[in-house]
Protein backbone atom coordinates (compact mmCIF):
# COMPACT_ATOMS: atom_id res chain seq x y z
CA UNK A 1 0.00 0.00 0.00
CA UNK A 2 2.76 2.41 1.05
CA UNK A 3 4.76 1.81 -2.09
CA UNK A 4 1.65 2.23 -4.22
CA UNK A 5 0.77 5.58 -2.69
CA UNK A 6 4.35 6.83 -3.02
CA UNK A 7 4.20 5.72 -6.62
CA UNK A 8 1.04 7.75 -7.04
CA UNK A 9 2.73 10.76 -5.43
CA UNK A 10 5.70 10.33 -7.77
CA UNK A 11 3.33 10.09 -10.73
CA UNK A 12 1.51 13.20 -9.59
CA UNK A 13 4.81 15.04 -9.17
CA UNK A 14 5.85 14.02 -12.69
CA UNK A 15 2.45 15.18 -13.97
CA UNK A 16 2.80 18.55 -12.20
CA UNK A 17 6.33 18.91 -13.63
CA UNK A 18 4.97 18.15 -17.10
CA UNK A 19 2.19 20.69 -16.64
CA UNK A 20 4.73 23.25 -15.42
CA UNK A 21 7.00 22.65 -18.44
CA UNK A 22 4.10 22.83 -20.86
CA UNK A 23 2.85 25.91 -19.02
CA UNK A 24 6.23 27.57 -19.36
CA UNK A 25 6.31 26.83 -23.06
CA UNK A 26 2.77 28.07 -23.42
CA UNK A 27 3.75 31.29 -21.65
CA UNK A 28 5.79 32.09 -24.76
CA UNK A 29 4.98 35.43 -26.26
CA UNK A 30 2.83 36.18 -29.25
CA UNK A 31 3.26 39.25 -31.43
CA UNK A 32 0.30 41.15 -32.79
CA UNK A 33 0.94 43.19 -35.93
CA UNK A 34 -1.20 46.33 -35.75
CA UNK A 35 0.68 48.37 -38.39
CA UNK A 36 -2.41 48.37 -40.62
CA UNK A 37 -4.04 50.78 -38.15
CA UNK A 38 -1.67 53.58 -39.12
CA UNK A 39 -1.93 55.69 -42.26
CA UNK A 40 1.82 56.36 -42.05
CA UNK A 41 3.37 53.64 -44.25
CA UNK A 42 6.70 53.97 -42.42
CA UNK A 43 5.21 53.25 -39.01
CA UNK A 44 5.26 49.90 -37.23
CA UNK A 45 2.66 49.22 -34.54
CA UNK A 46 2.76 46.05 -32.51
CA UNK A 47 1.98 44.44 -29.20
CA UNK A 48 3.92 41.68 -27.48
CA UNK A 49 1.63 39.46 -25.43
CA UNK A 50 2.55 37.01 -22.74
CA UNK A 51 0.28 34.83 -20.61
CA UNK A 52 -2.70 36.16 -22.52
CA UNK A 53 -2.10 39.84 -21.91
CA UNK A 54 -0.03 42.66 -23.42
CA UNK A 55 3.35 43.13 -21.75
CA UNK A 56 4.94 45.51 -24.26
CA UNK A 57 3.39 47.86 -26.75
CA UNK A 58 5.25 49.99 -29.27
CA UNK A 59 4.79 52.10 -32.36
CA UNK A 60 7.35 54.16 -34.21
CA UNK A 61 8.94 54.94 -37.56
CA UNK A 62 12.69 54.35 -37.74
CA UNK A 63 15.43 55.28 -40.15
CA UNK A 64 19.08 54.35 -39.81
CA UNK A 65 21.88 56.26 -41.49
CA UNK A 66 24.96 54.10 -42.05
CA UNK A 67 28.25 55.39 -43.45
CA UNK A 68 30.23 52.82 -45.47
CA UNK A 69 33.06 52.69 -47.96
CA UNK A 70 33.15 52.19 -51.72
CA UNK A 71 36.31 52.10 -53.88
CA UNK A 72 37.22 55.54 -55.22
CA UNK A 73 37.88 56.15 -58.92
CA UNK A 74 41.64 55.74 -58.49
CA UNK A 75 40.87 52.27 -57.04
CA UNK A 76 43.38 52.84 -54.25
CA UNK A 77 41.38 54.82 -51.72
CA UNK A 78 37.92 54.38 -50.34
CA UNK A 79 35.17 56.97 -50.61
CA UNK A 80 32.57 57.40 -47.91
CA UNK A 81 28.94 56.77 -48.84
CA UNK A 82 25.79 56.89 -46.74
CA UNK A 83 23.04 54.30 -46.73
CA UNK A 84 19.64 55.40 -45.44
CA UNK A 85 17.86 52.32 -44.18
CA UNK A 86 14.16 52.47 -43.49
CA UNK A 87 12.61 50.09 -40.99
CA UNK A 88 10.03 48.27 -43.15
CA UNK A 89 6.56 47.20 -42.14
CA UNK A 90 7.24 43.54 -42.75
CA UNK A 91 9.78 43.54 -39.94
CA UNK A 92 9.96 40.33 -37.95
CA UNK A 93 9.36 41.20 -34.33
CA UNK A 94 10.13 39.38 -31.12
CA UNK A 95 10.04 40.61 -27.57
CA UNK A 96 10.79 39.61 -24.04
CA UNK A 97 9.23 40.89 -20.87
CA UNK A 98 10.67 40.50 -17.42
CA UNK A 99 9.85 42.41 -14.24
CA UNK A 100 12.58 45.03 -14.56
CA UNK A 101 13.80 44.50 -18.10
CA UNK A 102 12.17 44.30 -21.51
CA UNK A 103 13.63 43.71 -24.93
CA UNK A 104 12.55 44.23 -28.51
CA UNK A 105 14.20 42.32 -31.35
CA UNK A 106 13.43 43.53 -34.86
CA UNK A 107 14.87 41.93 -37.99
CA UNK A 108 14.26 42.34 -41.68
CA UNK A 109 15.49 41.27 -45.12
CA UNK A 110 16.21 37.76 -43.93
CA UNK A 111 18.09 38.98 -40.84
CA UNK A 112 20.50 41.10 -42.92
CA UNK A 113 19.47 43.78 -40.43
CA UNK A 114 18.62 43.40 -36.77
CA UNK A 115 17.74 46.11 -34.29
CA UNK A 116 17.60 45.42 -30.57
CA UNK A 117 16.18 47.85 -28.03
CA UNK A 118 16.54 47.18 -24.30
CA UNK A 119 14.44 48.83 -21.63
CA UNK A 120 15.20 48.98 -17.94
CA UNK A 121 13.44 50.08 -14.80
CA UNK A 122 15.54 52.55 -12.82
CA UNK A 123 14.79 52.19 -9.16
CA UNK A 124 17.56 54.39 -7.76
CA UNK A 125 17.75 58.14 -8.10
CA UNK A 126 20.07 57.76 -11.05
CA UNK A 127 18.53 60.39 -13.24
CA UNK A 128 19.29 63.91 -12.19
CA UNK A 129 16.51 65.10 -14.51
CA UNK A 130 13.82 63.53 -12.34
CA UNK A 131 13.90 64.47 -8.69
CA UNK A 132 11.54 61.82 -7.37
CA UNK A 133 9.82 58.57 -8.24
CA UNK A 134 10.86 55.57 -10.26
CA UNK A 135 11.30 55.56 -14.00
CA UNK A 136 11.87 53.27 -16.91
CA UNK A 137 14.15 54.12 -19.81
CA UNK A 138 15.65 52.92 -23.08
CA UNK A 139 19.16 51.98 -21.99
CA UNK A 140 20.69 49.96 -24.83
CA UNK A 141 20.49 49.97 -28.63
CA UNK A 142 22.20 47.49 -30.91
CA UNK A 143 22.00 47.50 -34.71
CA UNK A 144 23.62 44.81 -36.88
CA UNK A 145 24.01 45.18 -40.62
CA UNK A 146 25.65 43.46 -43.53
CA UNK A 147 27.30 45.72 -46.10
CA UNK A 148 26.99 42.93 -48.70
CA UNK A 149 23.22 43.47 -48.67
CA UNK A 150 22.35 45.09 -52.02
CA UNK A 151 19.05 46.87 -51.27
CA UNK A 152 20.79 49.57 -49.26
CA UNK A 153 24.52 49.28 -50.01
CA UNK A 154 26.12 49.87 -53.41
CA UNK A 155 27.85 47.22 -55.45
CA UNK A 156 31.52 46.88 -54.59
CA UNK A 157 31.14 48.32 -51.11
CA UNK A 158 33.80 47.12 -48.68
CA UNK A 159 32.12 43.95 -47.42
CA UNK A 160 31.58 43.08 -43.79
CA UNK A 161 29.08 42.40 -41.06
CA UNK A 162 29.08 45.10 -38.41
CA UNK A 163 27.32 46.07 -35.24
CA UNK A 164 26.63 49.61 -34.13
CA UNK A 165 25.66 50.01 -30.51
CA UNK A 166 25.35 52.25 -27.52
CA UNK A 167 24.97 51.27 -23.89
CA UNK A 168 24.14 53.04 -20.63
CA UNK A 169 21.70 55.34 -22.36
CA UNK A 170 19.05 57.40 -20.58
CA UNK A 171 16.51 57.84 -23.34
CA UNK A 172 12.72 57.99 -23.09
CA UNK A 173 12.95 58.37 -19.30
CA UNK A 174 9.32 57.92 -18.18
CA UNK A 175 7.64 57.46 -14.80
CA UNK A 176 6.81 53.81 -14.14
CA UNK A 177 3.22 52.96 -15.03
CA UNK A 178 3.14 55.45 -17.91
CA UNK A 179 3.75 55.24 -21.65
CA UNK A 180 6.26 57.41 -23.49
CA UNK A 181 5.00 59.48 -26.40
CA UNK A 182 7.01 61.67 -28.78
CA UNK A 183 5.92 62.92 -32.19
CA UNK A 184 9.08 64.96 -32.70
CA UNK A 185 12.02 63.11 -34.25
CA UNK A 186 14.72 61.82 -31.91
CA UNK A 187 18.28 61.06 -32.95
CA UNK A 188 20.72 58.63 -31.33
CA UNK A 189 24.35 58.13 -32.35
CA UNK A 190 25.70 54.58 -32.27
CA UNK A 191 29.32 53.53 -32.62
CA UNK A 192 30.01 50.89 -35.25
CA UNK A 193 32.54 48.06 -35.20
CA UNK A 194 33.35 49.30 -38.73
CA UNK A 195 36.24 51.66 -37.81
CA UNK A 196 34.20 53.38 -35.08
CA UNK A 197 31.96 55.00 -37.70
CA UNK A 198 28.95 56.85 -36.35
CA UNK A 199 25.64 55.25 -37.27
CA UNK A 200 22.58 57.41 -36.62
CA UNK A 201 19.22 56.06 -35.53
CA UNK A 202 16.28 58.37 -36.16
CA UNK A 203 13.02 57.61 -34.39
CA UNK A 204 9.79 59.49 -34.91
CA UNK A 205 6.10 59.18 -34.09
CA UNK A 206 7.05 57.17 -31.01
CA UNK A 207 4.67 55.63 -28.48
CA UNK A 208 6.14 52.92 -26.27
CA UNK A 209 5.30 51.16 -23.05
CA UNK A 210 7.60 48.27 -22.10
CA UNK A 211 6.30 47.74 -18.54
CA UNK A 212 3.15 47.61 -16.40
CA UNK A 213 0.41 47.67 -19.03
CA UNK A 214 -2.83 47.46 -17.07
CA UNK A 215 -5.25 46.38 -19.76
CA UNK A 216 -4.74 44.33 -22.88
CA UNK A 217 -3.84 46.43 -25.96
CA UNK A 218 -4.26 49.74 -24.10
CA UNK A 219 -1.46 52.18 -23.30
CA UNK A 220 -1.41 53.68 -19.84
CA UNK A 221 -1.36 57.47 -19.37
CA UNK A 222 0.99 59.29 -21.81
CA UNK A 223 4.18 60.98 -20.78
CA UNK A 224 5.16 63.53 -23.43
CA UNK A 225 8.81 64.08 -24.40
CA UNK A 226 10.38 67.49 -23.67
CA UNK A 227 10.45 68.52 -27.36
CA UNK A 228 6.73 67.87 -27.76
CA UNK A 229 5.97 69.74 -24.52
CA UNK A 230 8.00 72.73 -25.71
CA UNK A 231 6.26 72.64 -29.11
CA UNK A 232 2.83 72.53 -27.49
CA UNK A 233 3.75 75.52 -25.33
CA UNK A 234 5.06 77.43 -28.35
CA UNK A 235 1.85 76.69 -30.22
CA UNK A 236 -0.40 77.75 -27.35
CA UNK A 237 1.66 80.83 -26.38
CA UNK A 238 0.28 83.16 -29.13
CA UNK A 239 -3.27 82.14 -28.14
CA UNK A 240 -2.59 82.86 -24.44
CA UNK A 241 -0.97 86.19 -25.34
CA UNK A 242 -3.92 87.07 -27.60
CA UNK A 243 -6.47 86.34 -24.87
CA UNK A 244 -4.44 88.30 -22.30
CA UNK A 245 -4.20 91.27 -24.64
CA UNK A 246 -7.92 91.10 -25.40
CA UNK A 247 -8.82 91.07 -21.71
CA UNK A 248 -6.42 93.97 -21.06
CA UNK A 249 -8.02 96.05 -23.82
CA UNK A 250 -11.53 95.40 -22.45
CA UNK A 251 -10.40 96.45 -18.94
CA UNK A 252 -8.71 99.61 -20.26
CA UNK A 253 -11.82 100.54 -22.26
CA UNK A 254 -14.08 99.92 -19.27
CA UNK A 255 -11.90 101.99 -16.94
CA UNK A 256 -11.72 104.80 -19.53
CA UNK A 257 -15.49 104.73 -19.98
CA UNK A 258 -16.24 104.87 -16.23
CA UNK A 259 -13.61 107.56 -15.69
CA UNK A 260 -15.04 109.61 -18.57
CA UNK A 261 -18.57 109.34 -17.17
CA UNK A 262 -17.50 110.35 -13.63
CA UNK A 263 -15.50 113.40 -14.78
CA UNK A 264 -18.36 114.44 -17.07
CA UNK A 265 -20.76 114.39 -14.08
CA UNK A 266 -18.34 116.44 -11.93
CA UNK A 267 -17.95 119.10 -14.63
CA UNK A 268 -21.70 119.42 -15.06
CA UNK A 269 -22.40 120.26 -11.38
CA UNK A 270 -21.02 123.85 -11.19
CA UNK A 271 -22.54 124.67 -14.54
CA UNK A 272 -25.92 123.68 -13.21
CA UNK A 273 -25.39 125.86 -10.13
CA UNK A 274 -24.52 128.92 -12.20
CA UNK A 275 -27.57 128.23 -14.24
CA UNK A 276 -29.63 128.30 -11.04
CA UNK A 277 -27.95 131.60 -10.03
CA UNK A 278 -28.84 133.26 -13.30
CA UNK A 279 -32.35 132.06 -12.98
CA UNK A 280 -32.44 133.30 -9.41
C1 LIG B 1 3.95 34.49 -17.54
O1 LIG B 1 3.85 33.31 -16.77
C2 LIG B 1 5.10 32.74 -16.44
C3 LIG B 1 4.84 31.39 -15.76
O2 LIG B 1 3.72 31.46 -14.93
C4 LIG B 1 5.87 33.73 -15.54
O3 LIG B 1 7.11 33.19 -15.19
C5 LIG B 1 6.06 35.00 -16.30
O4 LIG B 1 6.70 35.97 -15.49
C6 LIG B 1 4.73 35.55 -16.79
N1 LIG B 1 4.97 36.68 -17.64
C7 LIG B 1 4.38 37.87 -17.47
C8 LIG B 1 4.74 38.94 -18.43
O5 LIG B 1 3.60 38.10 -16.57
C1 LIG C 1 2.11 43.83 -40.62
O1 LIG C 1 0.99 44.48 -41.19
C2 LIG C 1 1.32 45.36 -42.27
C3 LIG C 1 0.07 46.11 -42.66
O2 LIG C 1 -1.04 45.28 -42.76
C4 LIG C 1 1.93 44.56 -43.41
O3 LIG C 1 2.26 45.40 -44.48
C5 LIG C 1 3.18 43.83 -42.90
O4 LIG C 1 3.72 43.01 -43.89
C6 LIG C 1 2.86 42.99 -41.65
N1 LIG C 1 4.12 42.51 -41.09
C7 LIG C 1 4.38 41.21 -40.96
C8 LIG C 1 5.69 40.87 -40.34
O5 LIG C 1 3.62 40.36 -41.34
Coordinates of C-alpha atoms and ligand atoms in Angstrom, one line a residue:
X1 CA 0.0 0.0 0.0
X2 CA 2.8 2.4 1.1
X3 CA 4.8 1.8 -2.1
X4 CA 1.7 2.2 -4.2
X5 CA 0.8 5.6 -2.7
X6 CA 4.3 6.8 -3.0
X7 CA 4.2 5.7 -6.6
X8 CA 1.0 7.8 -7.0
X9 CA 2.7 10.8 -5.4
X10 CA 5.7 10.3 -7.8
X11 CA 3.3 10.1 -10.7
X12 CA 1.5 13.2 -9.6
X13 CA 4.8 15.0 -9.2
X14 CA 5.8 14.0 -12.7
X15 CA 2.4 15.2 -14.0
X16 CA 2.8 18.5 -12.2
X17 CA 6.3 18.9 -13.6
X18 CA 5.0 18.1 -17.1
X19 CA 2.2 20.7 -16.6
X20 CA 4.7 23.2 -15.4
X21 CA 7.0 22.7 -18.4
X22 CA 4.1 22.8 -20.9
X23 CA 2.9 25.9 -19.0
X24 CA 6.2 27.6 -19.4
X25 CA 6.3 26.8 -23.1
X26 CA 2.8 28.1 -23.4
X27 CA 3.8 31.3 -21.7
X28 CA 5.8 32.1 -24.8
X29 CA 5.0 35.4 -26.3
X30 CA 2.8 36.2 -29.3
X31 CA 3.3 39.3 -31.4
X32 CA 0.3 41.2 -32.8
X33 CA 0.9 43.2 -35.9
X34 CA -1.2 46.3 -35.8
X35 CA 0.7 48.4 -38.4
X36 CA -2.4 48.4 -40.6
X37 CA -4.0 50.8 -38.1
X38 CA -1.7 53.6 -39.1
X39 CA -1.9 55.7 -42.3
X40 CA 1.8 56.4 -42.1
X41 CA 3.4 53.6 -44.2
X42 CA 6.7 54.0 -42.4
X43 CA 5.2 53.3 -39.0
X44 CA 5.3 49.9 -37.2
X45 CA 2.7 49.2 -34.5
X46 CA 2.8 46.0 -32.5
X47 CA 2.0 44.4 -29.2
X48 CA 3.9 41.7 -27.5
X49 CA 1.6 39.5 -25.4
X50 CA 2.6 37.0 -22.7
X51 CA 0.3 34.8 -20.6
X52 CA -2.7 36.2 -22.5
X53 CA -2.1 39.8 -21.9
X54 CA 0.0 42.7 -23.4
X55 CA 3.4 43.1 -21.7
X56 CA 4.9 45.5 -24.3
X57 CA 3.4 47.9 -26.7
X58 CA 5.2 50.0 -29.3
X59 CA 4.8 52.1 -32.4
X60 CA 7.4 54.2 -34.2
X61 CA 8.9 54.9 -37.6
X62 CA 12.7 54.4 -37.7
X63 CA 15.4 55.3 -40.1
X64 CA 19.1 54.4 -39.8
X65 CA 21.9 56.3 -41.5
X66 CA 25.0 54.1 -42.1
X67 CA 28.2 55.4 -43.5
X68 CA 30.2 52.8 -45.5
X69 CA 33.1 52.7 -48.0
X70 CA 33.2 52.2 -51.7
X71 CA 36.3 52.1 -53.9
X72 CA 37.2 55.5 -55.2
X73 CA 37.9 56.1 -58.9
X74 CA 41.6 55.7 -58.5
X75 CA 40.9 52.3 -57.0
X76 CA 43.4 52.8 -54.2
X77 CA 41.4 54.8 -51.7
X78 CA 37.9 54.4 -50.3
X79 CA 35.2 57.0 -50.6
X80 CA 32.6 57.4 -47.9
X81 CA 28.9 56.8 -48.8
X82 CA 25.8 56.9 -46.7
X83 CA 23.0 54.3 -46.7
X84 CA 19.6 55.4 -45.4
X85 CA 17.9 52.3 -44.2
X86 CA 14.2 52.5 -43.5
X87 CA 12.6 50.1 -41.0
X88 CA 10.0 48.3 -43.1
X89 CA 6.6 47.2 -42.1
X90 CA 7.2 43.5 -42.8
X91 CA 9.8 43.5 -39.9
X92 CA 10.0 40.3 -38.0
X93 CA 9.4 41.2 -34.3
X94 CA 10.1 39.4 -31.1
X95 CA 10.0 40.6 -27.6
X96 CA 10.8 39.6 -24.0
X97 CA 9.2 40.9 -20.9
X98 CA 10.7 40.5 -17.4
X99 CA 9.9 42.4 -14.2
X100 CA 12.6 45.0 -14.6
X101 CA 13.8 44.5 -18.1
X102 CA 12.2 44.3 -21.5
X103 CA 13.6 43.7 -24.9
X104 CA 12.5 44.2 -28.5
X105 CA 14.2 42.3 -31.4
X106 CA 13.4 43.5 -34.9
X107 CA 14.9 41.9 -38.0
X108 CA 14.3 42.3 -41.7
X109 CA 15.5 41.3 -45.1
X110 CA 16.2 37.8 -43.9
X111 CA 18.1 39.0 -40.8
X112 CA 20.5 41.1 -42.9
X113 CA 19.5 43.8 -40.4
X114 CA 18.6 43.4 -36.8
X115 CA 17.7 46.1 -34.3
X116 CA 17.6 45.4 -30.6
X117 CA 16.2 47.9 -28.0
X118 CA 16.5 47.2 -24.3
X119 CA 14.4 48.8 -21.6
X120 CA 15.2 49.0 -17.9
X121 CA 13.4 50.1 -14.8
X122 CA 15.5 52.6 -12.8
X123 CA 14.8 52.2 -9.2
X124 CA 17.6 54.4 -7.8
X125 CA 17.8 58.1 -8.1
X126 CA 20.1 57.8 -11.1
X127 CA 18.5 60.4 -13.2
X128 CA 19.3 63.9 -12.2
X129 CA 16.5 65.1 -14.5
X130 CA 13.8 63.5 -12.3
X131 CA 13.9 64.5 -8.7
X132 CA 11.5 61.8 -7.4
X133 CA 9.8 58.6 -8.2
X134 CA 10.9 55.6 -10.3
X135 CA 11.3 55.6 -14.0
X136 CA 11.9 53.3 -16.9
X137 CA 14.2 54.1 -19.8
X138 CA 15.7 52.9 -23.1
X139 CA 19.2 52.0 -22.0
X140 CA 20.7 50.0 -24.8
X141 CA 20.5 50.0 -28.6
X142 CA 22.2 47.5 -30.9
X143 CA 22.0 47.5 -34.7
X144 CA 23.6 44.8 -36.9
X145 CA 24.0 45.2 -40.6
X146 CA 25.6 43.5 -43.5
X147 CA 27.3 45.7 -46.1
X148 CA 27.0 42.9 -48.7
X149 CA 23.2 43.5 -48.7
X150 CA 22.4 45.1 -52.0
X151 CA 19.1 46.9 -51.3
X152 CA 20.8 49.6 -49.3
X153 CA 24.5 49.3 -50.0
X154 CA 26.1 49.9 -53.4
X155 CA 27.8 47.2 -55.4
X156 CA 31.5 46.9 -54.6
X157 CA 31.1 48.3 -51.1
X158 CA 33.8 47.1 -48.7
X159 CA 32.1 43.9 -47.4
X160 CA 31.6 43.1 -43.8
X161 CA 29.1 42.4 -41.1
X162 CA 29.1 45.1 -38.4
X163 CA 27.3 46.1 -35.2
X164 CA 26.6 49.6 -34.1
X165 CA 25.7 50.0 -30.5
X166 CA 25.3 52.2 -27.5
X167 CA 25.0 51.3 -23.9
X168 CA 24.1 53.0 -20.6
X169 CA 21.7 55.3 -22.4
X170 CA 19.1 57.4 -20.6
X171 CA 16.5 57.8 -23.3
X172 CA 12.7 58.0 -23.1
X173 CA 12.9 58.4 -19.3
X174 CA 9.3 57.9 -18.2
X175 CA 7.6 57.5 -14.8
X176 CA 6.8 53.8 -14.1
X177 CA 3.2 53.0 -15.0
X178 CA 3.1 55.4 -17.9
X179 CA 3.7 55.2 -21.6
X180 CA 6.3 57.4 -23.5
X181 CA 5.0 59.5 -26.4
X182 CA 7.0 61.7 -28.8
X183 CA 5.9 62.9 -32.2
X184 CA 9.1 65.0 -32.7
X185 CA 12.0 63.1 -34.2
X186 CA 14.7 61.8 -31.9
X187 CA 18.3 61.1 -32.9
X188 CA 20.7 58.6 -31.3
X189 CA 24.4 58.1 -32.3
X190 CA 25.7 54.6 -32.3
X191 CA 29.3 53.5 -32.6
X192 CA 30.0 50.9 -35.3
X193 CA 32.5 48.1 -35.2
X194 CA 33.4 49.3 -38.7
X195 CA 36.2 51.7 -37.8
X196 CA 34.2 53.4 -35.1
X197 CA 32.0 55.0 -37.7
X198 CA 29.0 56.8 -36.4
X199 CA 25.6 55.2 -37.3
X200 CA 22.6 57.4 -36.6
X201 CA 19.2 56.1 -35.5
X202 CA 16.3 58.4 -36.2
X203 CA 13.0 57.6 -34.4
X204 CA 9.8 59.5 -34.9
X205 CA 6.1 59.2 -34.1
X206 CA 7.0 57.2 -31.0
X207 CA 4.7 55.6 -28.5
X208 CA 6.1 52.9 -26.3
X209 CA 5.3 51.2 -23.1
X210 CA 7.6 48.3 -22.1
X211 CA 6.3 47.7 -18.5
X212 CA 3.1 47.6 -16.4
X213 CA 0.4 47.7 -19.0
X214 CA -2.8 47.5 -17.1
X215 CA -5.3 46.4 -19.8
X216 CA -4.7 44.3 -22.9
X217 CA -3.8 46.4 -26.0
X218 CA -4.3 49.7 -24.1
X219 CA -1.5 52.2 -23.3
X220 CA -1.4 53.7 -19.8
X221 CA -1.4 57.5 -19.4
X222 CA 1.0 59.3 -21.8
X223 CA 4.2 61.0 -20.8
X224 CA 5.2 63.5 -23.4
X225 CA 8.8 64.1 -24.4
X226 CA 10.4 67.5 -23.7
X227 CA 10.5 68.5 -27.4
X228 CA 6.7 67.9 -27.8
X229 CA 6.0 69.7 -24.5
X230 CA 8.0 72.7 -25.7
X231 CA 6.3 72.6 -29.1
X232 CA 2.8 72.5 -27.5
X233 CA 3.8 75.5 -25.3
X234 CA 5.1 77.4 -28.3
X235 CA 1.9 76.7 -30.2
X236 CA -0.4 77.8 -27.3
X237 CA 1.7 80.8 -26.4
X238 CA 0.3 83.2 -29.1
X239 CA -3.3 82.1 -28.1
X240 CA -2.6 82.9 -24.4
X241 CA -1.0 86.2 -25.3
X242 CA -3.9 87.1 -27.6
X243 CA -6.5 86.3 -24.9
X244 CA -4.4 88.3 -22.3
X245 CA -4.2 91.3 -24.6
X246 CA -7.9 91.1 -25.4
X247 CA -8.8 91.1 -21.7
X248 CA -6.4 94.0 -21.1
X249 CA -8.0 96.1 -23.8
X250 CA -11.5 95.4 -22.5
X251 CA -10.4 96.4 -18.9
X252 CA -8.7 99.6 -20.3
X253 CA -11.8 100.5 -22.3
X254 CA -14.1 99.9 -19.3
X255 CA -11.9 102.0 -16.9
X256 CA -11.7 104.8 -19.5
X257 CA -15.5 104.7 -20.0
X258 CA -16.2 104.9 -16.2
X259 CA -13.6 107.6 -15.7
X260 CA -15.0 109.6 -18.6
X261 CA -18.6 109.3 -17.2
X262 CA -17.5 110.4 -13.6
X263 CA -15.5 113.4 -14.8
X264 CA -18.4 114.4 -17.1
X265 CA -20.8 114.4 -14.1
X266 CA -18.3 116.4 -11.9
X267 CA -18.0 119.1 -14.6
X268 CA -21.7 119.4 -15.1
X269 CA -22.4 120.3 -11.4
X270 CA -21.0 123.9 -11.2
X271 CA -22.5 124.7 -14.5
X272 CA -25.9 123.7 -13.2
X273 CA -25.4 125.9 -10.1
X274 CA -24.5 128.9 -12.2
X275 CA -27.6 128.2 -14.2
X276 CA -29.6 128.3 -11.0
X277 CA -28.0 131.6 -10.0
X278 CA -28.8 133.3 -13.3
X279 CA -32.3 132.1 -13.0
X280 CA -32.4 133.3 -9.4
Ligands
LIG1 C1 4.0 34.5 -17.5 O1 3.8 33.3 -16.8 C2 5.1 32.7 -16.4 C3 4.8 31.4 -15.8 O2 3.7 31.5 -14.9 C4 5.9 33.7 -15.5 O3 7.1 33.2 -15.2 C5 6.1 35.0 -16.3 O4 6.7 36.0 -15.5 C6 4.7 35.5 -16.8 N1 5.0 36.7 -17.6 C7 4.4 37.9 -17.5 C8 4.7 38.9 -18.4 O5 3.6 38.1 -16.6
LIG2 C1 2.1 43.8 -40.6 O1 1.0 44.5 -41.2 C2 1.3 45.4 -42.3 C3 0.1 46.1 -42.7 O2 -1.0 45.3 -42.8 C4 1.9 44.6 -43.4 O3 2.3 45.4 -44.5 C5 3.2 43.8 -42.9 O4 3.7 43.0 -43.9 C6 2.9 43.0 -41.6 N1 4.1 42.5 -41.1 C7 4.4 41.2 -41.0 C8 5.7 40.9 -40.3 O5 3.6 40.4 -41.3

